[in-house]
Amino acid sequence: MQERRPVGWWVRRLDELLERGLDGVVAGEGLTRRHWQLLQSVAGGPVPRADLHTALAGFAGPRDLDAALADLAARGWLADDAGTLALTADGRTAHERLAAAVGAFRRRVADGLTAEEYAAVVAGLARMVANVEQALADQPRR
């Protein structure tokens, strides 16, 4: 029966499980997946707040993202320089600590898949996303 489920079912189920799993990984620090996504997004260097909103729009609205950003700033993990956000020294330490736990979870998610199989799954999903985006763009406007 499970093999007959459409890809949308599997994608939605996987997203639900990833949300629960990642929330569980970071819950010990009083964080959620959204907090992690924001920390990870800023870990590479300063990022304008608007870019974070755009990058994570599919996961949360501006109000929820701003609440998580405010929480990270209140912890002393995030600095805001005129709308450009960067990790503080404490934020980098927290990110490194959490990255290890998130990395272990991600390895568990991909357990049993070779690197090539994992890459093929991601490439296939990316192609499907592009196909649906194009199909939606091709639909007549109402």
PDB file of C-alpha atoms in Angstrom:
ATOM      1  CA  MET A   1       0.000   0.000   0.000  1.00  0.00           C
ATOM      2  CA  GLN A   2       2.716   2.492   0.926  1.00  0.00           C
ATOM      3  CA  GLU A   3       4.413   2.235  -2.477  1.00  0.00           C
ATOM      4  CA  ARG A   4       1.226   3.482  -4.134  1.00  0.00           C
ATOM      5  CA  ARG A   5       1.128   6.754  -2.235  1.00  0.00           C
ATOM      6  CA  PRO A   6       1.883   9.778  -4.403  1.00  0.00           C
ATOM      7  CA  VAL A   7       5.021  11.843  -3.990  1.00  0.00           C
ATOM      8  CA  GLY A   8       3.035  14.657  -2.362  1.00  0.00           C
ATOM      9  CA  TRP A   9       2.080  12.359   0.496  1.00  0.00           C
ATOM     10  CA  TRP A  10       5.716  11.370   1.046  1.00  0.00           C
ATOM     11  CA  VAL A  11       6.971  14.951   0.847  1.00  0.00           C
ATOM     12  CA  ARG A  12       4.375  16.168   3.345  1.00  0.00           C
ATOM     13  CA  ARG A  13       5.021  13.256   5.719  1.00  0.00           C
ATOM     14  CA  LEU A  14       8.764  13.767   5.551  1.00  0.00           C
ATOM     15  CA  ASP A  15       8.378  17.491   6.241  1.00  0.00           C
ATOM     16  CA  GLU A  16       6.165  16.777   9.270  1.00  0.00           C
ATOM     17  CA  LEU A  17       8.718  14.305  10.624  1.00  0.00           C
ATOM     18  CA  LEU A  18      11.647  16.631   9.949  1.00  0.00           C
ATOM     19  CA  GLU A  19       9.826  19.426  11.770  1.00  0.00           C
ATOM     20  CA  ARG A  20       9.171  17.209  14.800  1.00  0.00           C
ATOM     21  CA  GLY A  21      12.637  15.702  14.725  1.00  0.00           C
ATOM     22  CA  LEU A  22      14.511  18.986  14.425  1.00  0.00           C
ATOM     23  CA  ASP A  23      12.298  20.602  17.049  1.00  0.00           C
ATOM     24  CA  GLY A  24      13.249  17.694  19.319  1.00  0.00           C
ATOM     25  CA  VAL A  25      16.953  18.123  18.614  1.00  0.00           C
ATOM     26  CA  VAL A  26      16.974  21.808  19.578  1.00  0.00           C
ATOM     27  CA  ALA A  27      14.217  21.716  22.243  1.00  0.00           C
ATOM     28  CA  GLY A  28      16.751  21.247  25.040  1.00  0.00           C
ATOM     29  CA  GLU A  29      17.852  24.824  24.414  1.00  0.00           C
ATOM     30  CA  GLY A  30      14.281  26.111  24.230  1.00  0.00           C
ATOM     31  CA  LEU A  31      14.478  26.453  20.449  1.00  0.00           C
ATOM     32  CA  THR A  32      12.470  25.338  17.428  1.00  0.00           C
ATOM     33  CA  ARG A  33      13.368  24.413  13.865  1.00  0.00           C
ATOM     34  CA  ARG A  34      12.742  28.058  12.912  1.00  0.00           C
ATOM     35  CA  HIS A  35      15.404  29.218  15.382  1.00  0.00           C
ATOM     36  CA  TRP A  36      17.803  26.684  13.893  1.00  0.00           C
ATOM     37  CA  GLN A  37      17.043  27.761  10.331  1.00  0.00           C
ATOM     38  CA  LEU A  38      17.743  31.371  11.257  1.00  0.00           C
ATOM     39  CA  LEU A  39      20.979  30.532  13.082  1.00  0.00           C
ATOM     40  CA  GLN A  40      22.114  28.417  10.142  1.00  0.00           C
ATOM     41  CA  SER A  41      21.192  31.151   7.674  1.00  0.00           C
ATOM     42  CA  VAL A  42      23.273  33.740   9.506  1.00  0.00           C
ATOM     43  CA  ALA A  43      26.184  31.420  10.338  1.00  0.00           C
ATOM     44  CA  GLY A  44      27.938  32.150   7.043  1.00  0.00           C
ATOM     45  CA  GLY A  45      28.074  35.882   7.695  1.00  0.00           C
ATOM     46  CA  PRO A  46      25.867  38.939   8.070  1.00  0.00           C
ATOM     47  CA  VAL A  47      22.490  38.743   6.317  1.00  0.00           C
ATOM     48  CA  PRO A  48      19.885  41.462   5.779  1.00  0.00           C
ATOM     49  CA  ARG A  49      16.668  40.730   7.682  1.00  0.00           C
ATOM     50  CA  ALA A  50      14.677  41.015   4.435  1.00  0.00           C
ATOM     51  CA  ASP A  51      16.805  38.264   2.856  1.00  0.00           C
ATOM     52  CA  LEU A  52      16.017  35.956   5.787  1.00  0.00           C
ATOM     53  CA  HIS A  53      12.314  36.662   5.360  1.00  0.00           C
ATOM     54  CA  THR A  54      12.565  35.809   1.663  1.00  0.00           C
ATOM     55  CA  ALA A  55      14.659  32.683   2.191  1.00  0.00           C
ATOM     56  CA  LEU A  56      12.385  31.273   4.889  1.00  0.00           C
ATOM     57  CA  ALA A  57       9.020  32.499   3.587  1.00  0.00           C
ATOM     58  CA  GLY A  58       7.967  28.943   2.792  1.00  0.00           C
ATOM     59  CA  PHE A  59       8.420  27.960   6.431  1.00  0.00           C
ATOM     60  CA  ALA A  60       7.069  30.916   8.407  1.00  0.00           C
ATOM     61  CA  GLY A  61       5.677  34.398   8.039  1.00  0.00           C
ATOM     62  CA  PRO A  62       7.516  37.599   8.950  1.00  0.00           C
ATOM     63  CA  ARG A  63       5.885  37.830  12.385  1.00  0.00           C
ATOM     64  CA  ASP A  64       7.013  34.331  13.404  1.00  0.00           C
ATOM     65  CA  LEU A  65      10.490  34.855  11.988  1.00  0.00           C
ATOM     66  CA  ASP A  66      10.829  38.209  13.743  1.00  0.00           C
ATOM     67  CA  ALA A  67       9.738  36.617  17.033  1.00  0.00           C
ATOM     68  CA  ALA A  68      12.414  33.924  16.667  1.00  0.00           C
ATOM     69  CA  LEU A  69      14.998  36.563  15.703  1.00  0.00           C
ATOM     70  CA  ALA A  70      14.057  38.629  18.751  1.00  0.00           C
ATOM     71  CA  ASP A  71      14.474  35.550  20.929  1.00  0.00           C
ATOM     72  CA  LEU A  72      17.923  34.861  19.469  1.00  0.00           C
ATOM     73  CA  ALA A  73      18.897  38.500  20.031  1.00  0.00           C
ATOM     74  CA  ALA A  74      17.607  38.382  23.633  1.00  0.00           C
ATOM     75  CA  ARG A  75      19.860  35.365  24.231  1.00  0.00           C
ATOM     76  CA  GLY A  76      22.795  37.446  23.039  1.00  0.00           C
ATOM     77  CA  TRP A  77      23.307  35.202  20.003  1.00  0.00           C
ATOM     78  CA  LEU A  78      22.362  37.680  17.313  1.00  0.00           C
ATOM     79  CA  ALA A  79      23.375  41.284  16.653  1.00  0.00           C
ATOM     80  CA  ASP A  80      21.383  43.665  14.474  1.00  0.00           C
ATOM     81  CA  ASP A  81      23.276  46.410  12.667  1.00  0.00           C
ATOM     82  CA  ALA A  82      20.662  48.539  10.905  1.00  0.00           C
ATOM     83  CA  GLY A  83      18.720  45.515   9.693  1.00  0.00           C
ATOM     84  CA  THR A  84      21.726  43.342   8.913  1.00  0.00           C
ATOM     85  CA  LEU A  85      21.938  40.386  11.275  1.00  0.00           C
ATOM     86  CA  ALA A  86      25.052  38.547  12.396  1.00  0.00           C
ATOM     87  CA  LEU A  87      25.927  35.959  15.006  1.00  0.00           C
ATOM     88  CA  THR A  88      27.707  37.169  18.117  1.00  0.00           C
ATOM     89  CA  ALA A  89      30.542  35.160  19.657  1.00  0.00           C
ATOM     90  CA  ASP A  90      27.973  33.433  21.893  1.00  0.00           C
ATOM     91  CA  GLY A  91      25.798  32.847  18.829  1.00  0.00           C
ATOM     92  CA  ARG A  92      28.661  31.186  16.973  1.00  0.00           C
ATOM     93  CA  THR A  93      29.304  28.943  19.984  1.00  0.00           C
ATOM     94  CA  ALA A  94      25.617  28.020  20.177  1.00  0.00           C
ATOM     95  CA  HIS A  95      25.495  27.402  16.426  1.00  0.00           C
ATOM     96  CA  GLU A  96      28.508  25.076  16.571  1.00  0.00           C
ATOM     97  CA  ARG A  97      26.975  23.136  19.467  1.00  0.00           C
ATOM     98  CA  LEU A  98      23.619  22.819  17.719  1.00  0.00           C
ATOM     99  CA  ALA A  99      25.187  22.058  14.343  1.00  0.00           C
ATOM    100  CA  ALA A 100      26.716  18.902  15.782  1.00  0.00           C
ATOM    101  CA  ALA A 101      23.323  17.690  17.047  1.00  0.00           C
ATOM    102  CA  VAL A 102      21.513  18.685  13.844  1.00  0.00           C
ATOM    103  CA  GLY A 103      24.218  16.969  11.780  1.00  0.00           C
ATOM    104  CA  ALA A 104      23.721  13.740  13.724  1.00  0.00           C
ATOM    105  CA  PHE A 105      19.961  13.960  13.120  1.00  0.00           C
ATOM    106  CA  ARG A 106      20.475  14.588   9.407  1.00  0.00           C
ATOM    107  CA  ARG A 107      22.778  11.581   9.150  1.00  0.00           C
ATOM    108  CA  ARG A 108      20.059   9.507  10.816  1.00  0.00           C
ATOM    109  CA  VAL A 109      17.504  10.771   8.286  1.00  0.00           C
ATOM    110  CA  ALA A 110      19.715   9.635   5.402  1.00  0.00           C
ATOM    111  CA  ASP A 111      20.721   6.342   7.046  1.00  0.00           C
ATOM    112  CA  GLY A 112      20.801   3.537   4.500  1.00  0.00           C
ATOM    113  CA  LEU A 113      21.191   5.844   1.513  1.00  0.00           C
ATOM    114  CA  THR A 114      24.473   6.107  -0.335  1.00  0.00           C
ATOM    115  CA  ALA A 115      25.750   9.597  -1.108  1.00  0.00           C
ATOM    116  CA  GLU A 116      24.680   9.027  -4.711  1.00  0.00           C
ATOM    117  CA  GLU A 117      21.181   7.923  -3.703  1.00  0.00           C
ATOM    118  CA  TYR A 118      20.787  10.942  -1.432  1.00  0.00           C
ATOM    119  CA  ALA A 119      21.970  13.266  -4.218  1.00  0.00           C
ATOM    120  CA  ALA A 120      19.514  11.615  -6.632  1.00  0.00           C
ATOM    121  CA  VAL A 121      16.609  12.094  -4.188  1.00  0.00           C
ATOM    122  CA  VAL A 122      17.456  15.776  -3.719  1.00  0.00           C
ATOM    123  CA  ALA A 123      17.960  16.293  -7.461  1.00  0.00           C
ATOM    124  CA  GLY A 124      14.660  14.578  -8.203  1.00  0.00           C
ATOM    125  CA  LEU A 125      12.782  16.715  -5.690  1.00  0.00           C
ATOM    126  CA  ALA A 126      14.451  19.875  -7.015  1.00  0.00           C
ATOM    127  CA  ARG A 127      13.368  18.929 -10.550  1.00  0.00           C
ATOM    128  CA  MET A 128       9.805  18.331  -9.372  1.00  0.00           C
ATOM    129  CA  VAL A 129       9.744  21.718  -7.644  1.00  0.00           C
ATOM    130  CA  ALA A 130      10.989  23.391 -10.829  1.00  0.00           C
ATOM    131  CA  ASN A 131       8.379  21.519 -12.876  1.00  0.00           C
ATOM    132  CA  VAL A 132       5.520  22.585 -10.600  1.00  0.00           C
ATOM    133  CA  GLU A 133       6.784  26.184 -10.472  1.00  0.00           C
ATOM    134  CA  GLN A 134       6.837  26.259 -14.276  1.00  0.00           C
ATOM    135  CA  ALA A 135       3.395  24.674 -14.511  1.00  0.00           C
ATOM    136  CA  LEU A 136       2.018  27.297 -12.128  1.00  0.00           C
ATOM    137  CA  ALA A 137       3.704  30.095 -14.093  1.00  0.00           C
ATOM    138  CA  ASP A 138       2.167  28.736 -17.294  1.00  0.00           C
ATOM    139  CA  GLN A 139      -1.365  28.728 -15.907  1.00  0.00           C
ATOM    140  CA  PRO A 140      -3.577  31.518 -17.131  1.00  0.00           C
ATOM    141  CA  ARG A 141      -4.061  34.331 -14.627  1.00  0.00           C
ATOM    142  CA  ARG A 142      -7.571  34.676 -13.239  1.00  0.00           C
TER     143      ARG A 142
END
